[in-house]
Amino acid sequence: MDKEISVGLLGLGTVGSGVIKIIEDHQEVLVHQLGRGVKVEKVLVRNLDKARQIEIDHDLLTTNSDEVVSNPNIDVVVEVMGGVEDAREYILKALQNKKHVVTANKDLIALYGPELEQVAHENGCDLFYEASVGGGIPLLRGLTDGLVSDRIHQVMGIVNGTTNYILTKMSQEGQSYEDALRKAQELGFAEADPTADVDGLDAARKMVILARLSFLTNVELEDVEVEGISNLSLTDIEYGKKLDLTMKLIGFANLTNGNHIEVTVQPTFLSNTHPLASVNDEYNAVYVNGEAVGETMFYGPGAGSLPTATAVMSDVVAVIKNMLLGVNGKQYVKLRYDKEITPADQRVSQFYLRLHVKDELGVFASISELFNQMGISFERILQTPGKKGFADIIVVTHKTSLQNFRDALKKLEELDVVDKVESYFRVEGDAQK
Ligand code: NAP
Ligand code: HSE
């Protein structure tokens, strides 16, 4: 058998442990695919004495990053440590040392992807990051290889496992937000700092990567409008159920007029008949809409040790196959278009709105009149009596522009009969079905 390929790991947590496990347990699959073995040469950690999730030869561990990124025996560096600054420094050094890099780090790729791809290209190295979006789902290669000849104009989906797990447990099992988050952390789905998950930032970073690869334009984090789930109220989830709507944290990227992009991450009500409504627990699913292919959907485990490690290993195998063919260092994605942010008057959807209103004659008539004036029609309405002369009115509108809806909200707040605009959410899928 030909010489083994040596891999160096930066990090040995949830994902790193999974990578080691796959290299050990699936060695014969790797040998079959590559005609040679894959071995782990060195592993960077912070704490040499920490108990590990897997058995590992202690001599493989180091706290000196140079023993990985400058190690002459290592061909491929796998970065699964997370964080931005240290990870960027080590990856740059590895690339400058002509080592191919595989990373699961969406924070880093969302911020520095184009720069790192350029450095990789200049050094004749591969830089792959399949595991950075969608955990074990082969999604990025689906976009960059499978749909390479198409023009993609929309990507929409559930791209954060932790929040999907929390929302599933809250709405189906009545678990509290705190309990569900704790469990997601125990299961290894959440980020080291889980605010990145619950505030929508993790999903926003993934949407940046997806939008970049789909639209071939340099979408950046500041282009994304982000809202997380930490302020969601169970009241809305329950009203949603009465209206056959399911709450999900949805990432949405839309390309119109050639270069107008809209990228958002926000809690969204989905019609129960929408396929994304039944994607539960830590599972992710992403719809991709292409001019030629039409609608495709990618579904699978969005987080966790072995699923994510499977995606990492797919990159490692791709790097090694390129090594064997002598074709490393071709850029993963070449950006080609300028971008403009789609204005709010061109973003159209349905909306769910909950109002706290005075429970008296004529209230409903004044609200309806205002919506009539704004040209917004109601698809569905629910009214429930509240405390001390107040009531909740819940409305699902027909499609209207975000600008028109925002203008209507301002006018509603000025109405004497409206005590408070409690909440509003985008609605996707035909809510009536
Ligand atoms: P984790 O469990 O927190 O593990 C991080 C590992 O990196 C630990 O072994 C830690 O060392 C080491 N480390 C961190 N900072 C270091 C530093 N500055 N120097 C040396 N070692 C350092 O993280 P994870 O969940 O495996 O996630 C790793 C990466 O994969 C992140 O970018 C994450 O966003 C991404 N990702 C995770 C998942 C998932 O399901 N968990 C899915 C997709 C992508 P010690 O063990 O000594 O503390
Ligand atoms: N914290 C991330 C999630 C890990 O929950 O989706 C996978 O990227």
Short mmCIF file of C-alpha atoms and ligand atoms in Angstrom, two decimals:
data_model
loop_
_atom_site.label_atom_id
_atom_site.label_comp_id
_atom_site.label_asym_id
_atom_site.label_seq_id
_atom_site.Cartn_x
_atom_site.Cartn_y
_atom_site.Cartn_z
CA MET A 1 0.00 0.00 0.00
CA ASP A 2 1.18 3.56 -0.74
CA LYS A 3 2.36 5.97 1.95
CA GLU A 4 -0.25 7.00 4.52
CA ILE A 5 -1.54 10.56 4.45
CA SER A 6 -0.93 12.42 7.71
CA VAL A 7 -3.55 14.69 9.22
CA GLY A 8 -3.00 17.25 11.98
CA LEU A 9 -5.96 18.37 14.07
CA LEU A 10 -6.49 21.78 15.65
CA GLY A 11 -9.02 20.92 18.39
CA LEU A 12 -10.30 17.74 20.01
CA GLY A 13 -13.79 18.61 21.23
CA THR A 14 -17.14 17.40 19.89
CA VAL A 15 -16.15 17.50 16.21
CA GLY A 16 -12.45 16.65 16.61
CA SER A 17 -13.31 13.52 18.60
CA GLY A 18 -15.73 12.47 15.84
CA VAL A 19 -13.01 12.94 13.21
CA ILE A 20 -10.62 10.67 15.13
CA LYS A 21 -13.36 8.09 15.59
CA ILE A 22 -14.15 8.02 11.85
CA ILE A 23 -10.45 7.80 10.90
CA GLU A 24 -10.10 4.82 13.27
CA ASP A 25 -13.43 3.03 12.72
CA HIS A 26 -13.72 3.64 8.95
CA GLN A 27 -10.05 3.19 8.01
CA GLU A 28 -10.85 0.37 5.59
CA VAL A 29 -13.38 2.60 3.78
CA LEU A 30 -10.71 5.28 3.43
CA VAL A 31 -8.13 2.78 2.17
CA HIS A 32 -10.66 1.46 -0.34
CA GLN A 33 -11.42 5.01 -1.60
CA LEU A 34 -7.85 6.31 -1.60
CA GLY A 35 -5.61 3.28 -1.96
CA ARG A 36 -3.75 4.38 1.17
CA GLY A 37 -4.42 4.91 4.84
CA VAL A 38 -5.06 8.13 6.75
CA LYS A 39 -3.42 8.68 10.12
CA VAL A 40 -3.50 11.36 12.80
CA GLU A 41 -0.05 12.81 13.41
CA LYS A 42 -0.64 15.53 16.03
CA VAL A 43 -3.58 17.21 17.81
CA LEU A 44 -3.62 20.72 19.24
CA VAL A 45 -5.63 21.22 22.45
CA ARG A 46 -5.73 23.87 25.17
CA ASN A 47 -5.52 21.53 28.12
CA LEU A 48 -3.37 18.39 28.01
CA ASP A 49 -4.88 16.96 31.20
CA LYS A 50 -8.56 17.21 30.27
CA ALA A 51 -10.61 14.00 30.15
CA ARG A 52 -11.38 13.20 26.49
CA GLN A 53 -14.53 11.78 24.85
CA ILE A 54 -12.38 9.20 23.04
CA GLU A 55 -9.29 7.18 23.87
CA ILE A 56 -6.21 8.80 22.38
CA ASP A 57 -2.46 8.30 22.69
CA HIS A 58 -1.41 11.15 25.00
CA ASP A 59 1.80 11.67 22.98
CA LEU A 60 -0.29 12.86 20.04
CA LEU A 61 -1.55 15.87 22.01
CA THR A 62 0.22 19.21 22.05
CA THR A 63 -0.45 22.78 23.17
CA ASN A 64 2.04 24.14 20.61
CA SER A 65 0.24 25.02 17.34
CA ASP A 66 3.54 24.86 15.39
CA GLU A 67 3.68 21.13 16.01
CA VAL A 68 0.65 20.95 13.72
CA VAL A 69 0.79 23.85 11.27
CA SER A 70 4.59 23.73 10.72
CA ASN A 71 4.99 19.97 11.08
CA PRO A 72 6.80 18.67 7.94
CA ASN A 73 5.08 15.28 8.27
CA ILE A 74 1.55 16.71 8.09
CA ASP A 75 -0.22 17.00 4.71
CA VAL A 76 -3.68 18.16 5.78
CA VAL A 77 -4.60 20.41 8.72
CA VAL A 78 -8.13 20.00 10.10
CA GLU A 79 -9.29 23.04 12.08
CA VAL A 80 -12.05 22.10 14.52
CA MET A 81 -11.20 24.38 17.42
CA GLY A 82 -13.60 27.27 16.67
CA GLY A 83 -13.11 30.96 17.41
CA VAL A 84 -11.79 33.47 14.91
CA GLU A 85 -8.42 35.08 15.61
CA ASP A 86 -6.31 32.05 16.65
CA ALA A 87 -7.97 29.86 14.05
CA ARG A 88 -7.26 32.42 11.31
CA GLU A 89 -3.61 32.77 12.38
CA TYR A 90 -3.05 28.99 12.42
CA ILE A 91 -4.84 28.42 9.10
CA LEU A 92 -2.85 31.18 7.38
CA LYS A 93 0.38 29.68 8.70
CA ALA A 94 -0.63 26.18 7.60
CA LEU A 95 -1.45 27.44 4.08
CA GLN A 96 1.82 29.37 3.88
CA ASN A 97 3.52 26.10 4.86
CA LYS A 98 1.76 24.50 1.84
CA LYS A 99 -0.62 22.40 3.91
CA HIS A 100 -4.17 21.84 2.75
CA VAL A 101 -6.81 22.96 5.22
CA VAL A 102 -10.23 21.61 6.13
CA THR A 103 -12.31 23.61 8.58
CA ALA A 104 -15.76 23.41 10.22
CA ASN A 105 -15.51 27.03 11.32
CA LYS A 106 -18.38 29.12 9.91
CA ASP A 107 -17.50 32.11 12.08
CA LEU A 108 -14.12 32.31 10.39
CA ILE A 109 -15.32 31.54 6.85
CA ALA A 110 -18.18 34.06 7.08
CA LEU A 111 -15.69 36.77 8.08
CA TYR A 112 -12.52 35.81 6.20
CA GLY A 113 -13.55 33.18 3.62
CA PRO A 114 -12.56 35.11 0.46
CA GLU A 115 -9.20 36.18 1.95
CA LEU A 116 -8.35 32.63 3.07
CA GLU A 117 -9.41 31.15 -0.28
CA GLN A 118 -7.08 33.61 -2.01
CA VAL A 119 -4.13 32.63 0.21
CA ALA A 120 -4.92 28.93 -0.34
CA HIS A 121 -5.00 29.48 -4.10
CA GLU A 122 -1.69 31.41 -4.07
CA ASN A 123 -0.04 28.54 -2.19
CA GLY A 124 -1.46 25.79 -4.39
CA CYS A 125 -3.50 24.47 -1.46
CA ASP A 126 -7.09 23.39 -0.96
CA LEU A 127 -9.28 25.07 1.64
CA PHE A 128 -12.57 23.22 2.14
CA TYR A 129 -15.34 23.87 4.67
CA GLU A 130 -18.24 21.48 3.99
CA ALA A 131 -18.92 21.03 7.73
CA SER A 132 -19.37 24.75 8.31
CA VAL A 133 -23.00 24.67 7.13
CA GLY A 134 -25.61 21.99 7.72
CA GLY A 135 -23.52 19.59 9.86
CA GLY A 136 -23.54 16.21 8.11
CA ILE A 137 -25.56 17.31 5.06
CA PRO A 138 -23.45 17.38 1.86
CA LEU A 139 -24.82 20.83 1.09
CA LEU A 140 -21.93 23.01 -0.03
CA ARG A 141 -20.75 20.47 -2.60
CA GLY A 142 -24.37 20.12 -3.65
CA LEU A 143 -24.23 23.82 -4.51
CA THR A 144 -20.73 24.11 -5.93
CA ASP A 145 -20.67 20.79 -7.82
CA GLY A 146 -24.19 19.41 -8.19
CA LEU A 147 -25.82 22.72 -9.15
CA VAL A 148 -22.71 24.29 -10.68
CA SER A 149 -24.30 24.95 -14.10
CA ASP A 150 -27.45 26.56 -12.73
CA ARG A 151 -28.36 30.11 -11.63
CA ILE A 152 -29.57 29.91 -8.06
CA HIS A 153 -31.98 32.61 -6.95
CA GLN A 154 -33.22 31.46 -3.56
CA VAL A 155 -31.91 29.54 -0.57
CA MET A 156 -34.16 29.09 2.43
CA GLY A 157 -33.94 26.79 5.39
CA ILE A 158 -33.25 25.73 8.92
CA VAL A 159 -29.49 26.01 9.40
CA ASN A 160 -29.07 25.97 13.16
CA GLY A 161 -29.53 22.68 15.00
CA THR A 162 -29.57 24.14 18.51
CA THR A 163 -32.45 26.54 17.93
CA ASN A 164 -34.40 23.95 15.99
CA TYR A 165 -33.93 21.53 18.89
CA ILE A 166 -35.10 24.19 21.37
CA LEU A 167 -38.16 25.22 19.31
CA THR A 168 -39.12 21.57 18.79
CA LYS A 169 -38.93 20.79 22.49
CA MET A 170 -40.82 23.97 23.45
CA SER A 171 -43.66 23.50 20.99
CA GLN A 172 -44.04 19.70 21.04
CA GLU A 173 -43.15 18.82 24.63
CA GLY A 174 -43.84 22.11 26.45
CA GLN A 175 -40.23 22.24 27.71
CA SER A 176 -38.96 25.58 28.94
CA TYR A 177 -36.51 27.50 26.79
CA GLU A 178 -33.79 27.12 29.47
CA ASP A 179 -34.20 23.33 29.84
CA ALA A 180 -34.16 22.76 26.09
CA LEU A 181 -31.04 24.93 25.66
CA ARG A 182 -29.24 23.06 28.47
CA LYS A 183 -30.00 19.73 26.81
CA ALA A 184 -28.77 21.01 23.41
CA GLN A 185 -25.52 22.01 25.11
CA GLU A 186 -25.17 18.59 26.76
CA LEU A 187 -25.68 16.91 23.39
CA GLY A 188 -22.84 18.96 21.87
CA PHE A 189 -25.01 20.88 19.36
CA ALA A 190 -24.54 24.36 20.81
CA GLU A 191 -21.58 26.64 20.20
CA ALA A 192 -19.04 27.24 23.01
CA ASP A 193 -20.99 30.48 23.56
CA PRO A 194 -24.62 29.48 22.86
CA THR A 195 -25.74 33.11 22.45
CA ALA A 196 -24.39 32.77 18.90
CA ASP A 197 -27.02 30.06 18.35
CA VAL A 198 -30.02 31.61 20.09
CA ASP A 199 -29.39 35.16 18.84
CA GLY A 200 -29.31 33.93 15.25
CA LEU A 201 -25.67 34.81 14.62
CA ASP A 202 -24.58 31.23 13.90
CA ALA A 203 -27.39 30.92 11.33
CA ALA A 204 -26.46 34.34 9.88
CA ARG A 205 -22.86 33.22 9.36
CA LYS A 206 -24.08 30.09 7.60
CA MET A 207 -26.42 32.13 5.41
CA VAL A 208 -23.47 34.34 4.41
CA ILE A 209 -21.61 31.23 3.24
CA LEU A 210 -24.65 29.80 1.45
CA ALA A 211 -25.51 33.12 -0.23
CA ARG A 212 -21.90 33.63 -1.33
CA LEU A 213 -21.69 30.17 -2.90
CA SER A 214 -25.16 30.40 -4.43
CA PHE A 215 -25.09 33.93 -5.82
CA LEU A 216 -21.30 34.21 -6.39
CA THR A 217 -21.31 37.62 -4.78
CA ASN A 218 -19.39 38.75 -1.72
CA VAL A 219 -22.20 38.66 0.83
CA GLU A 220 -20.94 39.84 4.20
CA LEU A 221 -22.22 39.46 7.74
CA GLU A 222 -23.39 43.09 7.92
CA ASP A 223 -25.66 42.44 4.92
CA VAL A 224 -27.75 40.00 6.97
CA GLU A 225 -30.74 41.12 9.04
CA VAL A 226 -30.68 38.92 12.12
CA GLU A 227 -33.17 38.17 14.85
CA GLY A 228 -32.84 35.23 17.25
CA ILE A 229 -35.25 33.19 19.33
CA SER A 230 -34.35 34.33 22.84
CA ASN A 231 -37.27 36.79 23.04
CA LEU A 232 -39.85 34.44 21.52
CA SER A 233 -43.01 34.06 23.53
CA LEU A 234 -44.77 30.74 24.10
CA THR A 235 -48.00 32.71 23.58
CA ASP A 236 -47.16 33.21 19.90
CA ILE A 237 -46.12 29.57 19.48
CA GLU A 238 -49.50 28.54 20.94
CA TYR A 239 -51.51 30.99 18.80
CA GLY A 240 -49.52 29.72 15.81
CA LYS A 241 -50.69 26.17 16.55
CA LYS A 242 -54.32 27.36 16.47
CA LEU A 243 -53.64 28.83 13.03
CA ASP A 244 -51.85 25.68 11.74
CA LEU A 245 -48.52 27.49 11.79
CA THR A 246 -45.18 26.20 13.14
CA MET A 247 -42.46 28.52 14.41
CA LYS A 248 -38.93 27.95 13.04
CA LEU A 249 -35.75 30.01 12.87
CA ILE A 250 -35.45 30.46 9.11
CA GLY A 251 -32.51 31.68 7.08
CA PHE A 252 -33.57 33.24 3.83
CA ALA A 253 -31.43 34.42 0.90
CA ASN A 254 -33.03 35.80 -2.21
CA LEU A 255 -31.53 37.16 -5.41
CA THR A 256 -33.64 39.39 -7.65
CA ASN A 257 -33.01 41.81 -10.54
CA GLY A 258 -29.59 40.28 -11.20
CA ASN A 259 -27.78 41.63 -8.15
CA HIS A 260 -30.35 42.60 -5.48
CA ILE A 261 -29.85 40.39 -2.45
CA GLU A 262 -31.94 39.94 0.65
CA VAL A 263 -30.43 37.81 3.41
CA THR A 264 -32.28 37.40 6.69
CA VAL A 265 -32.39 35.14 9.72
CA GLN A 266 -35.57 35.44 11.73
CA PRO A 267 -38.20 33.45 13.62
CA THR A 268 -40.76 32.66 10.94
CA PHE A 269 -44.16 31.01 10.99
CA LEU A 270 -44.44 28.19 8.46
CA SER A 271 -47.67 26.68 7.32
CA ASN A 272 -47.87 23.17 8.84
CA THR A 273 -47.99 21.80 5.30
CA HIS A 274 -44.65 23.39 4.43
CA PRO A 275 -41.95 20.65 4.33
CA LEU A 276 -39.67 22.68 6.62
CA ALA A 277 -42.38 22.70 9.31
CA SER A 278 -41.78 19.00 10.02
CA VAL A 279 -37.98 19.29 10.29
CA ASN A 280 -37.47 18.71 14.00
CA ASP A 281 -34.86 18.45 16.73
CA GLU A 282 -31.27 19.17 15.63
CA TYR A 283 -32.09 18.39 12.00
CA ASN A 284 -31.47 21.01 9.32
CA ALA A 285 -33.07 21.34 5.90
CA VAL A 286 -32.31 23.79 3.13
CA TYR A 287 -34.35 24.56 0.04
CA VAL A 288 -32.39 25.67 -2.99
CA ASN A 289 -34.23 27.14 -5.94
CA GLY A 290 -32.42 27.22 -9.26
CA GLU A 291 -33.48 28.54 -12.64
CA ALA A 292 -32.98 25.17 -14.36
CA VAL A 293 -33.26 22.61 -11.57
CA GLY A 294 -36.31 24.16 -9.88
CA GLU A 295 -36.73 23.28 -6.21
CA THR A 296 -34.31 20.97 -4.40
CA MET A 297 -34.16 20.21 -0.71
CA PHE A 298 -31.20 19.04 1.38
CA TYR A 299 -32.04 17.43 4.71
CA GLY A 300 -30.06 15.80 7.52
CA PRO A 301 -28.45 16.17 10.94
CA GLY A 302 -27.31 19.78 11.33
CA ALA A 303 -25.00 19.29 14.29
CA GLY A 304 -23.36 16.66 16.49
CA SER A 305 -20.07 14.84 16.65
CA LEU A 306 -20.22 12.08 14.02
CA PRO A 307 -22.49 13.80 11.45
CA THR A 308 -20.24 16.88 11.43
CA ALA A 309 -17.11 14.74 11.37
CA THR A 310 -18.50 12.94 8.31
CA ALA A 311 -18.60 16.28 6.48
CA VAL A 312 -15.06 17.09 7.65
CA MET A 313 -13.84 13.73 6.38
CA SER A 314 -15.53 14.26 3.01
CA ASP A 315 -13.30 17.33 2.64
CA VAL A 316 -10.22 15.41 3.79
CA VAL A 317 -10.91 12.75 1.17
CA ALA A 318 -11.49 15.43 -1.51
CA VAL A 319 -8.13 17.02 -0.62
CA ILE A 320 -6.34 13.67 -0.79
CA LYS A 321 -7.95 12.79 -4.14
CA ASN A 322 -6.75 16.17 -5.46
CA MET A 323 -3.27 15.40 -4.08
CA LEU A 324 -3.22 12.09 -5.91
CA LEU A 325 -4.26 13.83 -9.13
CA GLY A 326 -1.93 16.80 -8.51
CA VAL A 327 -4.77 19.35 -8.84
CA ASN A 328 -4.91 21.08 -5.45
CA GLY A 329 -5.35 24.83 -5.11
CA LYS A 330 -8.07 25.53 -7.63
CA GLN A 331 -10.30 28.09 -5.95
CA TYR A 332 -13.43 26.64 -4.40
CA VAL A 333 -15.54 29.57 -5.46
CA LYS A 334 -14.78 32.53 -7.68
CA LEU A 335 -16.98 35.50 -6.80
CA ARG A 336 -18.13 37.45 -9.84
CA TYR A 337 -21.02 39.84 -9.16
CA ASP A 338 -21.49 43.16 -7.33
CA LYS A 339 -24.37 43.32 -4.88
CA GLU A 340 -27.10 45.66 -3.74
CA ILE A 341 -29.43 45.13 -0.80
CA THR A 342 -33.05 44.64 -1.86
CA PRO A 343 -35.13 47.59 -0.64
CA ALA A 344 -37.98 46.88 1.82
CA ASP A 345 -40.65 47.83 -0.72
CA GLN A 346 -39.54 44.90 -2.91
CA ARG A 347 -39.57 42.23 -0.18
CA VAL A 348 -42.91 40.52 -0.23
CA SER A 349 -44.39 37.97 2.17
CA GLN A 350 -47.33 37.21 4.42
CA PHE A 351 -47.18 38.38 8.05
CA TYR A 352 -48.51 37.21 11.41
CA LEU A 353 -49.39 40.06 13.78
CA ARG A 354 -50.51 40.00 17.43
CA LEU A 355 -52.16 43.11 18.81
CA HIS A 356 -53.22 43.86 22.39
CA VAL A 357 -56.35 45.96 21.98
CA LYS A 358 -59.22 47.47 23.97
CA ASP A 359 -62.11 45.01 24.05
CA GLU A 360 -64.86 47.40 22.92
CA LEU A 361 -67.26 48.06 20.07
CA GLY A 362 -65.71 49.29 16.81
CA VAL A 363 -62.14 48.21 17.57
CA PHE A 364 -62.07 45.64 14.89
CA ALA A 365 -63.65 48.05 12.40
CA SER A 366 -60.93 50.69 12.95
CA ILE A 367 -58.13 48.13 12.55
CA SER A 368 -59.74 46.72 9.38
CA GLU A 369 -60.19 50.21 7.97
CA LEU A 370 -56.52 51.01 8.51
CA PHE A 371 -55.41 47.81 6.79
CA ASN A 372 -57.86 48.55 3.95
CA GLN A 373 -56.28 51.96 3.47
CA MET A 374 -52.85 50.35 3.35
CA GLY A 375 -54.03 47.79 0.77
CA ILE A 376 -53.32 44.86 3.10
CA SER A 377 -55.93 42.13 3.24
CA PHE A 378 -56.44 39.55 5.98
CA GLU A 379 -56.15 35.85 5.33
CA ARG A 380 -57.09 34.84 8.84
CA ILE A 381 -58.14 36.44 12.09
CA LEU A 382 -58.35 35.20 15.66
CA GLN A 383 -59.67 37.13 18.65
CA THR A 384 -59.39 36.00 22.26
CA PRO A 385 -60.57 37.88 25.33
CA GLY A 386 -57.78 39.05 27.65
CA LYS A 387 -57.69 40.59 31.11
CA LYS A 388 -59.60 43.68 32.32
CA GLY A 389 -61.28 44.89 29.15
CA PHE A 390 -58.49 43.97 26.74
CA ALA A 391 -58.25 41.34 24.02
CA ASP A 392 -55.66 39.78 21.72
CA ILE A 393 -56.25 40.08 18.00
CA ILE A 394 -54.12 37.85 15.81
CA VAL A 395 -54.04 38.44 12.10
CA VAL A 396 -52.37 36.59 9.22
CA THR A 397 -52.15 38.94 6.26
CA HIS A 398 -52.07 38.14 2.59
CA LYS A 399 -48.83 38.99 0.82
CA THR A 400 -47.62 42.56 1.09
CA SER A 401 -44.28 44.35 1.02
CA LEU A 402 -42.20 44.66 4.18
CA GLN A 403 -42.26 48.45 3.71
CA ASN A 404 -46.05 48.54 3.54
CA PHE A 405 -46.35 46.28 6.57
CA ARG A 406 -43.91 48.45 8.57
CA ASP A 407 -45.87 51.58 7.63
CA ALA A 408 -49.08 49.88 8.76
CA LEU A 409 -47.46 48.99 12.11
CA LYS A 410 -46.57 52.64 12.73
CA LYS A 411 -50.14 53.71 12.05
CA LEU A 412 -51.54 50.91 14.22
CA GLU A 413 -49.43 52.09 17.16
CA GLU A 414 -51.05 55.51 16.83
CA LEU A 415 -54.59 54.10 16.99
CA ASP A 416 -56.32 54.85 20.29
CA VAL A 417 -57.86 51.36 20.48
CA VAL A 418 -54.51 49.58 20.12
CA ASP A 419 -52.76 49.20 23.46
CA LYS A 420 -49.66 47.48 22.04
CA VAL A 421 -48.27 45.75 18.96
CA GLU A 422 -47.12 42.61 20.81
CA SER A 423 -45.33 40.74 18.03
CA TYR A 424 -45.13 40.12 14.34
CA PHE A 425 -43.43 37.48 12.18
CA ARG A 426 -42.96 36.66 8.55
CA VAL A 427 -45.17 33.77 7.35
CA GLU A 428 -43.96 31.37 4.65
CA GLY A 429 -45.85 28.69 2.80
CA ASP A 430 -49.49 29.21 2.03
CA ALA A 431 -50.88 29.68 5.53
CA GLN A 432 -54.38 28.75 4.35
CA LYS A 433 -53.44 25.19 3.36
P1 NAP B 1 -15.54 22.19 21.26
O1 NAP B 1 -16.23 20.94 21.65
O2 NAP B 1 -15.65 23.38 22.14
O3 NAP B 1 -14.00 21.84 21.03
C1 NAP B 1 -13.02 22.80 20.73
C2 NAP B 1 -11.66 22.14 20.80
O4 NAP B 1 -10.67 23.04 20.38
C3 NAP B 1 -11.25 21.68 22.20
O5 NAP B 1 -10.55 20.46 22.11
C4 NAP B 1 -10.30 22.80 22.68
O6 NAP B 1 -9.28 22.32 23.54
C5 NAP B 1 -9.66 23.24 21.38
N1 NAP B 1 -9.35 24.66 21.35
C6 NAP B 1 -10.20 25.70 21.33
N2 NAP B 1 -9.53 26.86 21.27
C7 NAP B 1 -8.22 26.54 21.26
C8 NAP B 1 -7.03 27.31 21.19
N3 NAP B 1 -7.05 28.65 21.13
N4 NAP B 1 -5.85 26.66 21.18
C9 NAP B 1 -5.81 25.30 21.24
N5 NAP B 1 -6.91 24.52 21.29
C10 NAP B 1 -8.11 25.14 21.29
O7 NAP B 1 -16.03 22.66 19.81
P2 NAP B 1 -16.79 21.80 18.71
O8 NAP B 1 -18.25 21.73 19.05
O9 NAP B 1 -16.05 20.56 18.43
O10 NAP B 1 -16.72 22.80 17.46
C11 NAP B 1 -15.51 22.96 16.75
C12 NAP B 1 -15.76 23.78 15.49
O11 NAP B 1 -16.70 23.09 14.66
C13 NAP B 1 -16.38 25.15 15.74
O12 NAP B 1 -15.92 26.05 14.75
C14 NAP B 1 -17.88 24.90 15.54
O13 NAP B 1 -18.58 26.07 15.18
C15 NAP B 1 -17.83 23.91 14.40
N6 NAP B 1 -19.00 23.04 14.29
C16 NAP B 1 -19.46 22.39 15.38
C17 NAP B 1 -20.56 21.52 15.24
C18 NAP B 1 -21.13 20.76 16.42
O14 NAP B 1 -22.14 20.07 16.24
N7 NAP B 1 -20.52 20.85 17.60
C19 NAP B 1 -21.14 21.35 13.98
C20 NAP B 1 -20.62 22.04 12.87
C21 NAP B 1 -19.55 22.88 13.04
P3 NAP B 1 -9.59 21.68 25.00
O15 NAP B 1 -10.36 20.43 24.72
O16 NAP B 1 -8.25 21.39 25.58
O17 NAP B 1 -10.38 22.72 25.73
N1 HSE B 2 -24.16 25.24 16.98
C1 HSE B 2 -24.39 24.80 15.65
C2 HSE B 2 -25.85 24.41 15.48
C3 HSE B 2 -23.50 23.63 15.33
O1 HSE B 2 -26.53 24.21 16.51
O2 HSE B 2 -26.32 24.31 14.36
C4 HSE B 2 -23.57 23.22 13.87
O3 HSE B 2 -23.04 24.22 13.04
#
